[in-house]
PDB file of C-alpha atoms in Angstrom:
ATOM      1  CA  UNK A  23      43.069  55.638  32.883  1.00  0.00           C
ATOM      2  CA  UNK A  24      44.803  59.282  33.302  1.00  0.00           C
ATOM      3  CA  UNK A  25      47.633  57.599  30.700  1.00  0.00           C
ATOM      4  CA  UNK A  26      44.659  57.609  28.209  1.00  0.00           C
ATOM      5  CA  UNK A  27      43.738  61.676  29.035  1.00  0.00           C
ATOM      6  CA  UNK A  28      48.289  61.961  28.482  1.00  0.00           C
ATOM      7  CA  UNK A  29      48.294  61.078  25.346  1.00  0.00           C
ATOM      8  CA  UNK A  30      44.932  62.123  24.386  1.00  0.00           C
ATOM      9  CA  UNK A  31      45.962  65.477  25.833  1.00  0.00           C
ATOM     10  CA  UNK A  32      49.983  64.993  24.083  1.00  0.00           C
ATOM     11  CA  UNK A  33      48.284  63.310  20.720  1.00  0.00           C
ATOM     12  CA  UNK A  34      45.729  66.677  20.000  1.00  0.00           C
ATOM     13  CA  UNK A  35      48.093  69.881  21.327  1.00  0.00           C
ATOM     14  CA  UNK A  36      49.217  68.949  17.378  1.00  0.00           C
ATOM     15  CA  UNK A  37      46.026  70.421  16.837  1.00  0.00           C
ATOM     16  CA  UNK A  38      46.922  73.415  18.900  1.00  0.00           C
ATOM     17  CA  UNK A  39      49.506  74.395  16.863  1.00  0.00           C
ATOM     18  CA  UNK A  40      46.553  75.584  14.128  1.00  0.00           C
ATOM     19  CA  UNK A  41      43.829  76.466  16.691  1.00  0.00           C
ATOM     20  CA  UNK A  42      45.205  78.299  20.147  1.00  0.00           C
ATOM     21  CA  UNK A  43      48.349  78.575  18.747  1.00  0.00           C
ATOM     22  CA  UNK A  44      48.233  81.899  17.363  1.00  0.00           C
ATOM     23  CA  UNK A  45      46.116  82.859  21.248  1.00  0.00           C
ATOM     24  CA  UNK A  46      49.590  81.674  22.378  1.00  0.00           C
ATOM     25  CA  UNK A  47      51.958  83.738  20.182  1.00  0.00           C
ATOM     26  CA  UNK A  48      50.209  86.562  21.188  1.00  0.00           C
ATOM     27  CA  UNK A  49      50.382  86.774  24.549  1.00  0.00           C
ATOM     28  CA  UNK A  50      50.632  90.215  26.017  1.00  0.00           C
ATOM     29  CA  UNK A  51      53.569  90.327  28.355  1.00  0.00           C
ATOM     30  CA  UNK A  52      56.062  89.511  25.639  1.00  0.00           C
ATOM     31  CA  UNK A  53      58.693  93.121  27.372  1.00  0.00           C
ATOM     32  CA  UNK A  54      58.636  89.950  30.630  1.00  0.00           C
ATOM     33  CA  UNK A  55      62.003  89.745  30.971  1.00  0.00           C
ATOM     34  CA  UNK A  56      63.237  85.415  32.499  1.00  0.00           C
ATOM     35  CA  UNK A  57      61.436  84.408  35.269  1.00  0.00           C
ATOM     36  CA  UNK A  58      58.385  87.165  34.992  1.00  0.00           C
ATOM     37  CA  UNK A  59      57.861  86.234  31.566  1.00  0.00           C
ATOM     38  CA  UNK A  60      57.776  82.223  32.312  1.00  0.00           C
ATOM     39  CA  UNK A  61      55.795  82.653  34.806  1.00  0.00           C
ATOM     40  CA  UNK A  62      53.304  84.389  32.882  1.00  0.00           C
ATOM     41  CA  UNK A  63      53.267  81.883  30.049  1.00  0.00           C
ATOM     42  CA  UNK A  64      52.931  78.426  32.556  1.00  0.00           C
ATOM     43  CA  UNK A  65      49.889  81.165  34.413  1.00  0.00           C
ATOM     44  CA  UNK A  66      48.290  81.054  31.028  1.00  0.00           C
ATOM     45  CA  UNK A  67      48.619  77.232  30.618  1.00  0.00           C
ATOM     46  CA  UNK A  68      47.127  76.638  33.785  1.00  0.00           C
ATOM     47  CA  UNK A  69      44.335  78.786  33.589  1.00  0.00           C
ATOM     48  CA  UNK A  70      43.525  76.339  30.862  1.00  0.00           C
ATOM     49  CA  UNK A  71      43.722  73.522  32.587  1.00  0.00           C
ATOM     50  CA  UNK A  72      42.189  74.788  35.405  1.00  0.00           C
ATOM     51  CA  UNK A  73      39.086  75.265  33.233  1.00  0.00           C
ATOM     52  CA  UNK A  74      39.340  71.598  31.582  1.00  0.00           C
ATOM     53  CA  UNK A  75      39.864  70.273  35.592  1.00  0.00           C
ATOM     54  CA  UNK A  76      36.995  72.323  36.369  1.00  0.00           C
ATOM     55  CA  UNK A  77      34.911  70.559  32.819  1.00  0.00           C
ATOM     56  CA  UNK A  78      35.831  67.127  34.115  1.00  0.00           C
ATOM     57  CA  UNK A  79      34.221  68.033  38.176  1.00  0.00           C
ATOM     58  CA  UNK A  80      31.240  68.038  36.587  1.00  0.00           C
ATOM     59  CA  UNK A  81      31.465  64.999  34.629  1.00  0.00           C
ATOM     60  CA  UNK A  82      32.419  63.498  36.800  1.00  0.00           C
ATOM     61  CA  UNK A  83      29.669  64.528  38.987  1.00  0.00           C
ATOM     62  CA  UNK A  84      27.686  63.489  35.937  1.00  0.00           C
ATOM     63  CA  UNK A  85      28.878  59.871  35.533  1.00  0.00           C
ATOM     64  CA  UNK A  86      29.032  59.026  39.068  1.00  0.00           C
ATOM     65  CA  UNK A  87      25.653  59.712  39.302  1.00  0.00           C
ATOM     66  CA  UNK A  88      24.592  57.827  36.334  1.00  0.00           C
ATOM     67  CA  UNK A  89      26.785  55.348  37.553  1.00  0.00           C
ATOM     68  CA  UNK A  90      24.678  54.940  41.215  1.00  0.00           C
ATOM     69  CA  UNK A  91      22.066  54.608  38.985  1.00  0.00           C
ATOM     70  CA  UNK A  92      22.608  51.636  37.426  1.00  0.00           C
ATOM     71  CA  UNK A  93      23.183  52.815  33.976  1.00  0.00           C
ATOM     72  CA  UNK A  94      27.114  52.666  33.619  1.00  0.00           C
ATOM     73  CA  UNK A  95      26.756  50.881  30.445  1.00  0.00           C
ATOM     74  CA  UNK A  96      24.235  52.802  28.764  1.00  0.00           C
ATOM     75  CA  UNK A  97      26.850  56.263  29.176  1.00  0.00           C
ATOM     76  CA  UNK A  98      29.579  53.976  27.413  1.00  0.00           C
ATOM     77  CA  UNK A  99      27.996  52.292  24.845  1.00  0.00           C
ATOM     78  CA  UNK A 100      26.012  56.841  24.069  1.00  0.00           C
ATOM     79  CA  UNK A 101      29.387  58.599  25.337  1.00  0.00           C
ATOM     80  CA  UNK A 102      31.117  56.529  21.655  1.00  0.00           C
ATOM     81  CA  UNK A 103      27.765  56.820  19.316  1.00  0.00           C
ATOM     82  CA  UNK A 104      28.547  60.596  20.559  1.00  0.00           C
ATOM     83  CA  UNK A 105      32.475  60.902  20.000  1.00  0.00           C
ATOM     84  CA  UNK A 106      31.366  59.459  16.462  1.00  0.00           C
ATOM     85  CA  UNK A 107      28.850  62.207  15.947  1.00  0.00           C
ATOM     86  CA  UNK A 108      31.518  65.145  16.917  1.00  0.00           C
ATOM     87  CA  UNK A 109      33.362  63.754  13.979  1.00  0.00           C
ATOM     88  CA  UNK A 110      30.502  62.369  11.499  1.00  0.00           C
ATOM     89  CA  UNK A 111      27.874  65.449  11.695  1.00  0.00           C
ATOM     90  CA  UNK A 112      30.211  68.293  10.610  1.00  0.00           C
ATOM     91  CA  UNK A 113      31.908  66.191   7.784  1.00  0.00           C
ATOM     92  CA  UNK A 114      28.049  65.929   6.529  1.00  0.00           C
ATOM     93  CA  UNK A 115      26.954  68.910   7.252  1.00  0.00           C
ATOM     94  CA  UNK A 116      29.250  70.850   6.298  1.00  0.00           C
ATOM     95  CA  UNK A 117      28.202  74.383   5.428  1.00  0.00           C
ATOM     96  CA  UNK A 118      24.512  74.248   6.650  1.00  0.00           C
ATOM     97  CA  UNK A 119      22.583  76.109   9.646  1.00  0.00           C
ATOM     98  CA  UNK A 120      22.672  73.087  11.812  1.00  0.00           C
ATOM     99  CA  UNK A 121      27.626  73.702  11.738  1.00  0.00           C
ATOM    100  CA  UNK A 122      27.793  76.101  13.878  1.00  0.00           C
ATOM    101  CA  UNK A 123      24.589  79.037  15.843  1.00  0.00           C
ATOM    102  CA  UNK A 124      25.679  78.317  19.014  1.00  0.00           C
ATOM    103  CA  UNK A 125      29.120  77.666  18.562  1.00  0.00           C
ATOM    104  CA  UNK A 126      29.189  81.631  16.689  1.00  0.00           C
ATOM    105  CA  UNK A 127      28.116  83.028  19.398  1.00  0.00           C
ATOM    106  CA  UNK A 128      29.988  81.202  22.379  1.00  0.00           C
ATOM    107  CA  UNK A 129      33.275  81.804  19.673  1.00  0.00           C
ATOM    108  CA  UNK A 130      31.518  85.785  19.296  1.00  0.00           C
ATOM    109  CA  UNK A 131      31.223  86.109  23.669  1.00  0.00           C
ATOM    110  CA  UNK A 132      34.761  85.189  23.455  1.00  0.00           C
ATOM    111  CA  UNK A 133      36.393  86.594  20.990  1.00  0.00           C
ATOM    112  CA  UNK A 134      35.179  89.671  23.487  1.00  0.00           C
ATOM    113  CA  UNK A 135      36.095  87.983  25.766  1.00  0.00           C
ATOM    114  CA  UNK A 136      39.584  88.117  24.606  1.00  0.00           C
ATOM    115  CA  UNK A 137      39.902  91.493  22.988  1.00  0.00           C
ATOM    116  CA  UNK A 138      39.011  93.123  26.712  1.00  0.00           C
ATOM    117  CA  UNK A 139      42.059  90.590  28.944  1.00  0.00           C
ATOM    118  CA  UNK A 140      44.062  90.889  25.818  1.00  0.00           C
ATOM    119  CA  UNK A 141      44.532  94.967  26.644  1.00  0.00           C
ATOM    120  CA  UNK A 142      44.701  94.919  30.001  1.00  0.00           C
ATOM    121  CA  UNK A 143      48.893  94.161  32.223  1.00  0.00           C
ATOM    122  CA  UNK A 144      49.020  92.109  34.564  1.00  0.00           C
ATOM    123  CA  UNK A 145      50.533  88.914  35.535  1.00  0.00           C
ATOM    124  CA  UNK A 146      47.072  87.188  36.870  1.00  0.00           C
ATOM    125  CA  UNK A 147      45.295  88.048  33.386  1.00  0.00           C
ATOM    126  CA  UNK A 148      46.979  85.634  31.113  1.00  0.00           C
ATOM    127  CA  UNK A 149      45.539  83.164  33.880  1.00  0.00           C
ATOM    128  CA  UNK A 150      42.273  84.846  32.857  1.00  0.00           C
ATOM    129  CA  UNK A 151      43.110  84.582  29.389  1.00  0.00           C
ATOM    130  CA  UNK A 152      44.038  80.439  29.910  1.00  0.00           C
ATOM    131  CA  UNK A 153      40.650  79.769  31.496  1.00  0.00           C
ATOM    132  CA  UNK A 154      38.382  82.131  28.223  1.00  0.00           C
ATOM    133  CA  UNK A 155      41.261  79.386  25.993  1.00  0.00           C
ATOM    134  CA  UNK A 156      39.537  76.414  27.879  1.00  0.00           C
ATOM    135  CA  UNK A 157      36.433  77.251  26.686  1.00  0.00           C
ATOM    136  CA  UNK A 158      36.671  77.296  23.337  1.00  0.00           C
ATOM    137  CA  UNK A 159      34.945  75.078  21.279  1.00  0.00           C
ATOM    138  CA  UNK A 160      37.181  71.851  20.292  1.00  0.00           C
ATOM    139  CA  UNK A 161      36.282  68.248  19.365  1.00  0.00           C
ATOM    140  CA  UNK A 162      39.627  66.377  21.432  1.00  0.00           C
ATOM    141  CA  UNK A 163      37.669  68.876  25.188  1.00  0.00           C
ATOM    142  CA  UNK A 164      34.847  67.421  23.706  1.00  0.00           C
ATOM    143  CA  UNK A 165      36.276  63.672  23.354  1.00  0.00           C
ATOM    144  CA  UNK A 166      38.236  64.031  27.125  1.00  0.00           C
ATOM    145  CA  UNK A 167      35.137  64.905  28.178  1.00  0.00           C
ATOM    146  CA  UNK A 168      33.530  62.399  27.678  1.00  0.00           C
ATOM    147  CA  UNK A 169      35.855  60.304  28.827  1.00  0.00           C
ATOM    148  CA  UNK A 170      35.852  61.798  31.769  1.00  0.00           C
ATOM    149  CA  UNK A 171      32.300  60.902  32.355  1.00  0.00           C
ATOM    150  CA  UNK A 172      33.259  56.783  32.704  1.00  0.00           C
ATOM    151  CA  UNK A 173      35.369  57.798  36.229  1.00  0.00           C
ATOM    152  CA  UNK A 174      32.038  57.271  38.098  1.00  0.00           C
ATOM    153  CA  UNK A 175      33.364  59.756  39.811  1.00  0.00           C
ATOM    154  CA  UNK A 176      34.029  63.839  41.456  1.00  0.00           C
ATOM    155  CA  UNK A 177      37.435  63.253  41.365  1.00  0.00           C
ATOM    156  CA  UNK A 178      38.487  60.451  38.895  1.00  0.00           C
ATOM    157  CA  UNK A 179      36.427  62.872  36.194  1.00  0.00           C
ATOM    158  CA  UNK A 180      38.619  66.386  37.841  1.00  0.00           C
ATOM    159  CA  UNK A 181      42.200  64.284  37.052  1.00  0.00           C
ATOM    160  CA  UNK A 182      41.327  62.754  33.816  1.00  0.00           C
ATOM    161  CA  UNK A 183      40.899  66.018  32.509  1.00  0.00           C
ATOM    162  CA  UNK A 184      44.223  67.369  34.605  1.00  0.00           C
ATOM    163  CA  UNK A 185      46.025  64.709  33.406  1.00  0.00           C
ATOM    164  CA  UNK A 186      44.350  65.899  29.742  1.00  0.00           C
ATOM    165  CA  UNK A 187      45.474  68.895  29.835  1.00  0.00           C
ATOM    166  CA  UNK A 188      49.191  68.095  31.414  1.00  0.00           C
ATOM    167  CA  UNK A 189      49.269  66.630  28.366  1.00  0.00           C
ATOM    168  CA  UNK A 190      48.978  68.847  25.818  1.00  0.00           C
ATOM    169  CA  UNK A 191      51.035  71.803  27.728  1.00  0.00           C
ATOM    170  CA  UNK A 192      53.858  70.315  25.613  1.00  0.00           C
ATOM    171  CA  UNK A 193      53.280  71.970  22.911  1.00  0.00           C
ATOM    172  CA  UNK A 194      50.825  74.842  23.798  1.00  0.00           C
ATOM    173  CA  UNK A 195      54.122  75.766  26.977  1.00  0.00           C
ATOM    174  CA  UNK A 196      56.580  76.352  23.922  1.00  0.00           C
ATOM    175  CA  UNK A 197      53.998  77.869  21.310  1.00  0.00           C
ATOM    176  CA  UNK A 198      53.527  80.338  24.454  1.00  0.00           C
ATOM    177  CA  UNK A 199      57.127  81.029  24.598  1.00  0.00           C
ATOM    178  CA  UNK A 200      57.330  81.294  21.981  1.00  0.00           C
ATOM    179  CA  UNK A 201      55.450  84.382  20.436  1.00  0.00           C
ATOM    180  CA  UNK A 202      58.344  86.884  21.890  1.00  0.00           C
ATOM    181  CA  UNK A 203      60.572  84.933  20.240  1.00  0.00           C
ATOM    182  CA  UNK A 204      58.627  85.340  16.769  1.00  0.00           C
ATOM    183  CA  UNK A 205      57.590  89.705  17.922  1.00  0.00           C
ATOM    184  CA  UNK A 206      53.787  88.802  17.731  1.00  0.00           C
ATOM    185  CA  UNK A 207      51.323  91.104  18.558  1.00  0.00           C
ATOM    186  CA  UNK A 208      47.366  91.204  19.188  1.00  0.00           C
ATOM    187  CA  UNK A 209      45.623  94.121  17.317  1.00  0.00           C
TER     188      UNK A 209
END
């Protein structure tokens, strides 16, 4: 079960290169050296994984509640349908009003949070940036959250999403380290 979370996270991390990679590469604190720089990038990634774990905790709670009510089979079928819809709806409705009014609003709010956080100069700001980054709309995160419903308990859902986050860690950590090498700055 958790191996699938690692696999989804790792495979999804290639998608992260294009979507979240620019944020990871533009993180503030590029002037830090040695362990301080490393720690800042670790805190950023820990923030992302924390957000994913909270999503898993909530999904695990929902899965547990559904299992206790005897509807686990319905949820499994419903989850499969939702996964298909996540893939098919954007393809069918691209460019229409259906495709995004809430997501555009959410993304705008997250952009404002990023702007504010990128002006702060604390190592723990990088953790907060990671927390916000974890809130960005992402199909792979949605897929993992739906899969974590199958855990049927709170801790199982949280651990599923934790392992999903660990799967994304190698790629995202490397990206967060390369911004300094490339001289990327946030504007």
